[in-house]
Coordinates of C-alpha atoms in Angstrom, one line a residue:
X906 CA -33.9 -4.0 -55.7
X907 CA -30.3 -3.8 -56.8
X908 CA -29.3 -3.6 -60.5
X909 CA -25.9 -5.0 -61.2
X910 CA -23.6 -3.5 -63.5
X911 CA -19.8 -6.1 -63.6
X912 CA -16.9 -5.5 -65.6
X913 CA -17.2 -2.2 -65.0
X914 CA -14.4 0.0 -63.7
X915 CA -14.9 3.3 -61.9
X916 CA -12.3 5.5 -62.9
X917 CA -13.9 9.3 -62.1
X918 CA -16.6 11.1 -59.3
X919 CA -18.5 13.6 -61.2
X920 CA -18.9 16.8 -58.8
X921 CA -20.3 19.8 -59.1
X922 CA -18.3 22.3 -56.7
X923 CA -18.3 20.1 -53.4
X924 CA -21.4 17.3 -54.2
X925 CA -20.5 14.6 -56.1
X926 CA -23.2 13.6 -58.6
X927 CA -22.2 10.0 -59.8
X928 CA -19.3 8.1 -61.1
X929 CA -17.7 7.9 -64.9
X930 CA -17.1 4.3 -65.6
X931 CA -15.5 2.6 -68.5
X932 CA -16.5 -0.9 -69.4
X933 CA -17.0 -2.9 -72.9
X934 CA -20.0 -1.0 -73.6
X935 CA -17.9 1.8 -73.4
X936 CA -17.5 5.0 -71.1
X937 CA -20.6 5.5 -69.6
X938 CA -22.0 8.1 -66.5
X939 CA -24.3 6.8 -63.8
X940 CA -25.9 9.1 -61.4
X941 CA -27.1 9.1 -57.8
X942 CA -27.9 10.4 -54.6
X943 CA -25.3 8.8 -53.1
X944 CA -21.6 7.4 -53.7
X945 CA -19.7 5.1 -51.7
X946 CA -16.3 4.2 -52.5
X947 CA -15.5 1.3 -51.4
X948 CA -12.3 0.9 -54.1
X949 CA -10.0 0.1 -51.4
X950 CA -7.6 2.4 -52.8
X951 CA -10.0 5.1 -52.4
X952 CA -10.0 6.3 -56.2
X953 CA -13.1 7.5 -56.4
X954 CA -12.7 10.4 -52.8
X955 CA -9.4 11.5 -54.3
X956 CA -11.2 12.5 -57.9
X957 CA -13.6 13.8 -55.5
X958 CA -11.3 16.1 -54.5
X959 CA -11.5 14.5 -50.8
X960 CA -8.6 14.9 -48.4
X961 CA -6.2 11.8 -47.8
X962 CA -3.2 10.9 -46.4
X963 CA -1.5 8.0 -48.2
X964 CA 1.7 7.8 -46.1
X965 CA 2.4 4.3 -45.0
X966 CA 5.2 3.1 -42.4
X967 CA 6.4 0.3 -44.7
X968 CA 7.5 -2.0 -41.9
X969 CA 3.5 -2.1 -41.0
X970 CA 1.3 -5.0 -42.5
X971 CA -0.4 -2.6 -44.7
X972 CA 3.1 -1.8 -46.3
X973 CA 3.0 -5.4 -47.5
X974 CA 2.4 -6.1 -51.1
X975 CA 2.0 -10.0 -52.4
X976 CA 0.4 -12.9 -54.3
X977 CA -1.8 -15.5 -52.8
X978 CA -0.7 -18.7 -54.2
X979 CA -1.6 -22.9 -53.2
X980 CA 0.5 -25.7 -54.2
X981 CA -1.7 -28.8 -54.5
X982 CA -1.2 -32.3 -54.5
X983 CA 1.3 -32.5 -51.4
X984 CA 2.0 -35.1 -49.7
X985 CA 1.4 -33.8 -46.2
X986 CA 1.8 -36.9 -44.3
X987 CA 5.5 -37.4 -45.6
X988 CA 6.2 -33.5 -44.9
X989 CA 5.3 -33.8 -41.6
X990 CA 7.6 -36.9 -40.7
X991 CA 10.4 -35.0 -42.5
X992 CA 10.1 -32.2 -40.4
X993 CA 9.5 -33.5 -37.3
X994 CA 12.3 -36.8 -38.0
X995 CA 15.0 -34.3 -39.4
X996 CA 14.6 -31.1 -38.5
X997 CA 18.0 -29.7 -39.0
X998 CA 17.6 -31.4 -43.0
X999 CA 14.4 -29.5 -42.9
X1000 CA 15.7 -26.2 -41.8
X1001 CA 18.4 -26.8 -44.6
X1002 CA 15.4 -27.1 -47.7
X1003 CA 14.0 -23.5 -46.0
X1004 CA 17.4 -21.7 -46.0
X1005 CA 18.3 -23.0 -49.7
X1006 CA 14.5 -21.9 -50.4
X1007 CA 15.2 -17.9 -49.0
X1008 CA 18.7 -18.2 -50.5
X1009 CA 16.9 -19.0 -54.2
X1010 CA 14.7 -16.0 -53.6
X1011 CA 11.7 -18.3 -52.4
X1012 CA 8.5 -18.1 -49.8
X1013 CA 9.2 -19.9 -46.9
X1014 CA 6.3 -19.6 -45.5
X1015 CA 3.4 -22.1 -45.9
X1016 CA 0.1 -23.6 -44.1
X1017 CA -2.4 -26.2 -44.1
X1018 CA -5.7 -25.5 -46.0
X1019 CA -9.2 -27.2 -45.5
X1020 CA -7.9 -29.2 -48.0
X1021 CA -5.3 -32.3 -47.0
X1022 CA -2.9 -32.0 -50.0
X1023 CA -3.5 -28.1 -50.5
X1024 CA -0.2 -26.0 -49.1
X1025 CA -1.3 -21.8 -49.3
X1026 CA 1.3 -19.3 -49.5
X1027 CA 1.5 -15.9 -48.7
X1028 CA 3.7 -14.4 -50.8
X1029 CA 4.0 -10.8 -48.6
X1030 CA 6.7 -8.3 -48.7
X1031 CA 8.9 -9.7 -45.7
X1032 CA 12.3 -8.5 -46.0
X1033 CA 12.2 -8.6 -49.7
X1034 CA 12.8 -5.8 -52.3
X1035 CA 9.6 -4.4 -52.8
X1036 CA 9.5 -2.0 -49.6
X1037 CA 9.1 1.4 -52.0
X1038 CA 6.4 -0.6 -54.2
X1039 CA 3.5 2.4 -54.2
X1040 CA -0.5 0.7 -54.9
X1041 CA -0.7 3.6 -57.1
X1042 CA 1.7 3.4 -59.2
X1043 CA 0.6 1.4 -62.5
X1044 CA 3.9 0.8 -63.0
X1045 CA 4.8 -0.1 -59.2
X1046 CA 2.4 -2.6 -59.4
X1047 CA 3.8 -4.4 -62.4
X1048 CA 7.1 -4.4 -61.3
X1049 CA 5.7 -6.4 -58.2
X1050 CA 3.3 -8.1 -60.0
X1051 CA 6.3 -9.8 -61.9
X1052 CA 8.5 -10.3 -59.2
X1053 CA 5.5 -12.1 -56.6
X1054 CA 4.3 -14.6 -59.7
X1055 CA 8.5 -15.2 -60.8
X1056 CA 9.2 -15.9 -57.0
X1057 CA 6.1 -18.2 -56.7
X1058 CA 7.8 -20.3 -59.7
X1059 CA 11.1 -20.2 -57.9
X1060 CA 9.4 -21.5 -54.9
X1061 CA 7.6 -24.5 -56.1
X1062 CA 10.6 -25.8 -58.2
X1063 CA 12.6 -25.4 -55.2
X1064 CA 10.0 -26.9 -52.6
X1065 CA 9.4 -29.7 -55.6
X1066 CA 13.2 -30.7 -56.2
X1067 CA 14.1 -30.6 -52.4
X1068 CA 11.3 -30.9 -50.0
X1069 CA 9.9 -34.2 -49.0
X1070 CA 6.6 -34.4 -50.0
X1071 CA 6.3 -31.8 -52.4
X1072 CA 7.7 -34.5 -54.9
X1073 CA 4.7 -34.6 -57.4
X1074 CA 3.1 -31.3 -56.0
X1075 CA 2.1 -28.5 -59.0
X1076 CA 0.9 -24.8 -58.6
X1077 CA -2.9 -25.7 -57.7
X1078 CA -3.7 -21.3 -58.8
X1079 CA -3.3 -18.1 -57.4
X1080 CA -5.0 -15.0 -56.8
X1081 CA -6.3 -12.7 -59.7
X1082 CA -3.6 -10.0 -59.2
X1083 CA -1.4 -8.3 -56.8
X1084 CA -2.8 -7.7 -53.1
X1085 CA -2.4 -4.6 -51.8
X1086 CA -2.9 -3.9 -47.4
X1087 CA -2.5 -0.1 -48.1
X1088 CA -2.8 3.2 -50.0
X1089 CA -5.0 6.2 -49.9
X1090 CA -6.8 6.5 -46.4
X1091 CA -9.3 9.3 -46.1
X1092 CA -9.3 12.5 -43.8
X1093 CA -12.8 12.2 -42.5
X1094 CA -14.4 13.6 -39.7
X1095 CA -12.9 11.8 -37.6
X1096 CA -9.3 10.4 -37.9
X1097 CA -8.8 6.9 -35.9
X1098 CA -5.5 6.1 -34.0
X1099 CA -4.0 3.5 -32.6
X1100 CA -4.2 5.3 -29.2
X1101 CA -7.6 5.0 -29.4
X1102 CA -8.1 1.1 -30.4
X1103 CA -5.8 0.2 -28.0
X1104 CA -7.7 2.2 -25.2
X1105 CA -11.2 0.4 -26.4
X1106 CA -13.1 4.1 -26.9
X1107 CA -16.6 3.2 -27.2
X1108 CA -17.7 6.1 -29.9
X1109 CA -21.0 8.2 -29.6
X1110 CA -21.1 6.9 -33.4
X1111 CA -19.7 3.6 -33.3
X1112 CA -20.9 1.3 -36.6
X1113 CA -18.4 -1.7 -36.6
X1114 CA -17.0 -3.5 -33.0
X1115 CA -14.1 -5.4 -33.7
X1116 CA -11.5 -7.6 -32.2
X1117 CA -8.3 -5.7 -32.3
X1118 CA -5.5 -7.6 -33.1
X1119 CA -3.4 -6.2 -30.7
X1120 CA -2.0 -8.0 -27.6
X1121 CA -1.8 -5.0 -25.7
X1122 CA -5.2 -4.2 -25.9
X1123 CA -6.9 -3.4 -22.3
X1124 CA -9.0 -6.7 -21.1
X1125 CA -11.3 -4.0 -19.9
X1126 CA -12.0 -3.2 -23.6
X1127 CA -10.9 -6.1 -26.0
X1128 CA -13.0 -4.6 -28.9
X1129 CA -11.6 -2.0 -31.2
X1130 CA -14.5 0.4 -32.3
X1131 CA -14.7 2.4 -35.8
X1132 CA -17.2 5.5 -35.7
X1133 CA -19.3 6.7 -38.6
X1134 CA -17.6 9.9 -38.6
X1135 CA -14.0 8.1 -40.4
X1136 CA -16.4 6.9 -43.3
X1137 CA -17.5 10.8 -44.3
X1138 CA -15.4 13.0 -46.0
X1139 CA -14.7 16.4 -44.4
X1140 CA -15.9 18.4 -47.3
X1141 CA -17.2 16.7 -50.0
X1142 CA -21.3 16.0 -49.7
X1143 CA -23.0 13.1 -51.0
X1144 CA -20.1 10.4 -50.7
X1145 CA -19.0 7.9 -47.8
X1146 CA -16.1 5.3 -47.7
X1147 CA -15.9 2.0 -46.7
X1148 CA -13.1 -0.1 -46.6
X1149 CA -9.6 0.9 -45.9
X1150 CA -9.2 3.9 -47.3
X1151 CA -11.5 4.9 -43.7
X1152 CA -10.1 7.6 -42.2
X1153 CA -7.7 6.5 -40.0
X1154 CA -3.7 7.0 -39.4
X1155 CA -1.7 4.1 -40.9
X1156 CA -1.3 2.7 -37.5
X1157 CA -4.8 2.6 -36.6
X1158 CA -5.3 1.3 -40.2
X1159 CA -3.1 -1.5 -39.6
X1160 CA -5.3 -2.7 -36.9
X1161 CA -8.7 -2.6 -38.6
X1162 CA -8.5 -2.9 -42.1
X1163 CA -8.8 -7.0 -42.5
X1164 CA -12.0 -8.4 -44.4
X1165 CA -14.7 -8.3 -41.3
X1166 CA -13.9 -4.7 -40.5
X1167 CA -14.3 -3.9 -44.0
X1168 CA -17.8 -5.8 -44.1
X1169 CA -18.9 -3.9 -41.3
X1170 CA -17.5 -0.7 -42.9
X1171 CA -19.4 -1.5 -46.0
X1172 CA -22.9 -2.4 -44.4
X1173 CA -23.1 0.6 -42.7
X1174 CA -22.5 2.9 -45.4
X1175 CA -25.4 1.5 -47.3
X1176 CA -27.7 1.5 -44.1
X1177 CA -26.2 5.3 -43.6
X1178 CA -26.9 6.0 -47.2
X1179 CA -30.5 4.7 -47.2
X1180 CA -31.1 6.7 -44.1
X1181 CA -29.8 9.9 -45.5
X1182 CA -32.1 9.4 -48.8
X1183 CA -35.1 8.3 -47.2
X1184 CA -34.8 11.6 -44.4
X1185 CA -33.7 14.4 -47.0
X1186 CA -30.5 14.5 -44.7
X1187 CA -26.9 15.4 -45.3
X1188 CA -24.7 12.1 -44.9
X1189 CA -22.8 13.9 -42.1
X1190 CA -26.3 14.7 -40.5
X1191 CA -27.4 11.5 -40.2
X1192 CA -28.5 10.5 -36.6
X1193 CA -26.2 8.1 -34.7
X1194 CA -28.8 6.6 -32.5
X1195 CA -31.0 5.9 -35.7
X1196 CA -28.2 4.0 -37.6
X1197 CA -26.9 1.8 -34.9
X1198 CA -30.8 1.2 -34.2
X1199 CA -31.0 -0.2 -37.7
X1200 CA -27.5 -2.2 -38.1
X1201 CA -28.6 -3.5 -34.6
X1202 CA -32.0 -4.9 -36.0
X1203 CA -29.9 -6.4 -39.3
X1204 CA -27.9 -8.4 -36.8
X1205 CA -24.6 -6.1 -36.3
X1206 CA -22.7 -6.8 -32.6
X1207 CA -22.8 -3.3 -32.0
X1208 CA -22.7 -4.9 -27.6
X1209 CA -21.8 -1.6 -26.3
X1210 CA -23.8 0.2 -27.7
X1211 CA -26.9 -1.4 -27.9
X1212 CA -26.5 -2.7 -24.2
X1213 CA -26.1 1.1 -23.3
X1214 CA -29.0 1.8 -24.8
X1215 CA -31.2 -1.2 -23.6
X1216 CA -30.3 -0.2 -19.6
X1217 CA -31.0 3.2 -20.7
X1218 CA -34.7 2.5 -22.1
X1219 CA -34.9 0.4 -19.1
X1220 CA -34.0 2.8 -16.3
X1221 CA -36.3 5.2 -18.5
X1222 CA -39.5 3.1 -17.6
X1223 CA -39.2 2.5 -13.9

C-alpha cells in the first residue's frame, strides 16, 4: 500500500553523480531523508529535477496563459436574480459599474457557480502589473500575493457599493495561495511543441490523449497527444515528471498543462515507475507497448493507440 507523509515539503533530490536516491524534506518533525527507487516530481514548479541537476527551460512568453499569476476568489450571497435584470434592463448603467470597477483597480470578470448566490472570480494577470512576476522568486510571489488578495478587497467593495445585487454579498473564501500557470519546464527526451499538438502526432509513446484547446486544431486529429519520452529527464536516472514542468516549449505548455492533462501525466508516471521496478529496467527503457497496455486496462482513453493495436492483433490472427 501507500504510506502518507502530509505537511511535508520537499525541498532537495539526493543524487549520487547522475541517480537520484531520494528527496530531503522538512516538516514539523524536522528535516528528514526518504529514499527510493524511484522519484517523481510532480511539484509543478519542478523543484525537485532542477536540484537534480535536470535540464529546464523556464522562459515563458508572458502574454501566454501560463504567464498568468492570480487568486481564486467567490463572493457569496449574491443576488443573482436582480444582477441579471440589471444587466440585461440597463446595460449601458451596467457597463458603467465594470469600467468604475477596472478604473478602481478591480476584477471584472465573474461567473456563475453550482451554487445560485456564489459569483467565482478569477483574479489572472490580464493587463495588470504583474507581467515580470517570476513563480520562483519568494519574493515575486509575495509581492503578487499582496496585490491579487488587496485587489480582491477592492473588488468586492466596489461590486458591493455599486452593483445591483451584490448589495448584501461578502467574500464567501479564496484559494490557499497564489496560482501559478508556469515556471520550470523540463528538457526531456522529448521536447513537445505546439507544431506538433496542432498537427495531432499520434506518438509511438503516447500516455495521456487530450482535447487541445486550440481552434485551429485539424478535425482529422482533435486530440493533442503527450509521449512518455517529455516526462524523463535526459540525463538524470531514477526520476520522472509529471505535471507541468513536462518537457515541453512554453507554447506547447500552454496547451496541455490544465488539471486533466496533469492527471494523466501523473498516472502514468506511477504506472511507468512500477513497471521500471518490477522489470529491473532504466525509466527511459521502459517498454511503450507494455505501459499503454497497462494505463489501457486502468481505464486511460489512450483511442489511438489502443485501436491501432486491437486491428493489429486482429489482422495478426486471420
Amino acid at each position: 500500500g501507500v504510506k502518507l507523509l502530509l505537511h511535508s515539503w520537499g525541498t532537495r533530490a539526493i543524487v549520487d553523480k547522475n541517480q537520484v536516491q531520494g528527496v530531503v524534506f522538512e516538516s514539523k518533525s524536522g528535516r528528514q531523508a526518504i529514499l527510493a527507487k524511484v522519484i517523481i516530481d510532480a511539484s509543478g514548479d519542478g523543484d525537485l529535477l532542477a536540484s537534480a541537476g535536470a535540464e529546464f527551460d523556464a522562459t515563458i512568453d508572458v502574454h501566454l496563459r501560463i504567464g498568468n499569476i492570480g487568486l481564486v476568489f467567490e463572493i457569496g450571497n449574491v443576488d443573482t436574480r436582480r444582477l441579471t435584470e440589471f444587466r440585461e434592463s440597463e446595460p449601458q448603467r451596467y457597463a458603467d459599474v465594470i469600467r468604475n470597477l477596472i478604473t478602481a483597480g478591480g476584477v471584472p470578470w465573474f461567473s456563475r457557480t453550482s451554487i445560485e448566490s456564489v459569483m467565482a472570480f478569477d483574479n489572472s494577470d490580464h493587463g495588470f502589473d504583474l507581467l515580470s512576476i517570476s513563480a520562483l522568486d519568494v519574493e515575486n510571489l509575495t509581492l503578487a500575493e499582496v496585490a491579487v488578495r488587496n485587489r480582491m478587497l477592492v473588488t468586492h467593495d466596489v461590486l458591493k457599493r455599486k452593483m445591483p445585487g451584490f448589495e448584501n454579498s461578502f467574500i464567501m473564501r479564496t484559494a490557499p495561495q497564489l496560482g501559478t500557470r508556469g515556471s520550470r519546464r523540463l528538457f526531456g527526451e522529448y521536447v513537445l511543441t505546439e507544431k506538433d499538438i496542432k498537427a495531432g502526432i499520434v506518438f509511438e509513446d503516447s500516455i495521456a490523449v487530450c482535447p487541445a484547446p486550440l481552434h485551429n486544431v485539424s478535425p482529422e486529429y482533435p486530440h493533442g497527444h503527450i509521449p512518455y519520452r517529455c516526462l524523463v529527464p535526459r540525463e538524470v536516472e531514477n526520476l520522472l515528471v509529471a505535471g507541468r514542468c513536462y518537457s515541453s516549449e512554453d507554447r506547447g505548455n500552454d496547451q496541455l498543462n490544465l488539471v486533466p492533462h496533469c492527471i494523466a501525466m501523473g498516472q502514468a508516471a506511477g504506472t511507468a515507475a512500477t513497471l521500471a521496478i518490477k522489470k529491473g529496467a532504466r525509466l527511459r527503457d521502459v517498454d511503450y507497448g507494455m505501459l499503454q497496455d497497462c494505463l489501457g486496462r486502468q481505464g486511460v482513453p489512450l483511442p489511438n493507440i489502443l485501436k491501432a493495436k486491437t486491428n493489429s492483433q486482429r489482422n495478426t490472427q486471420v
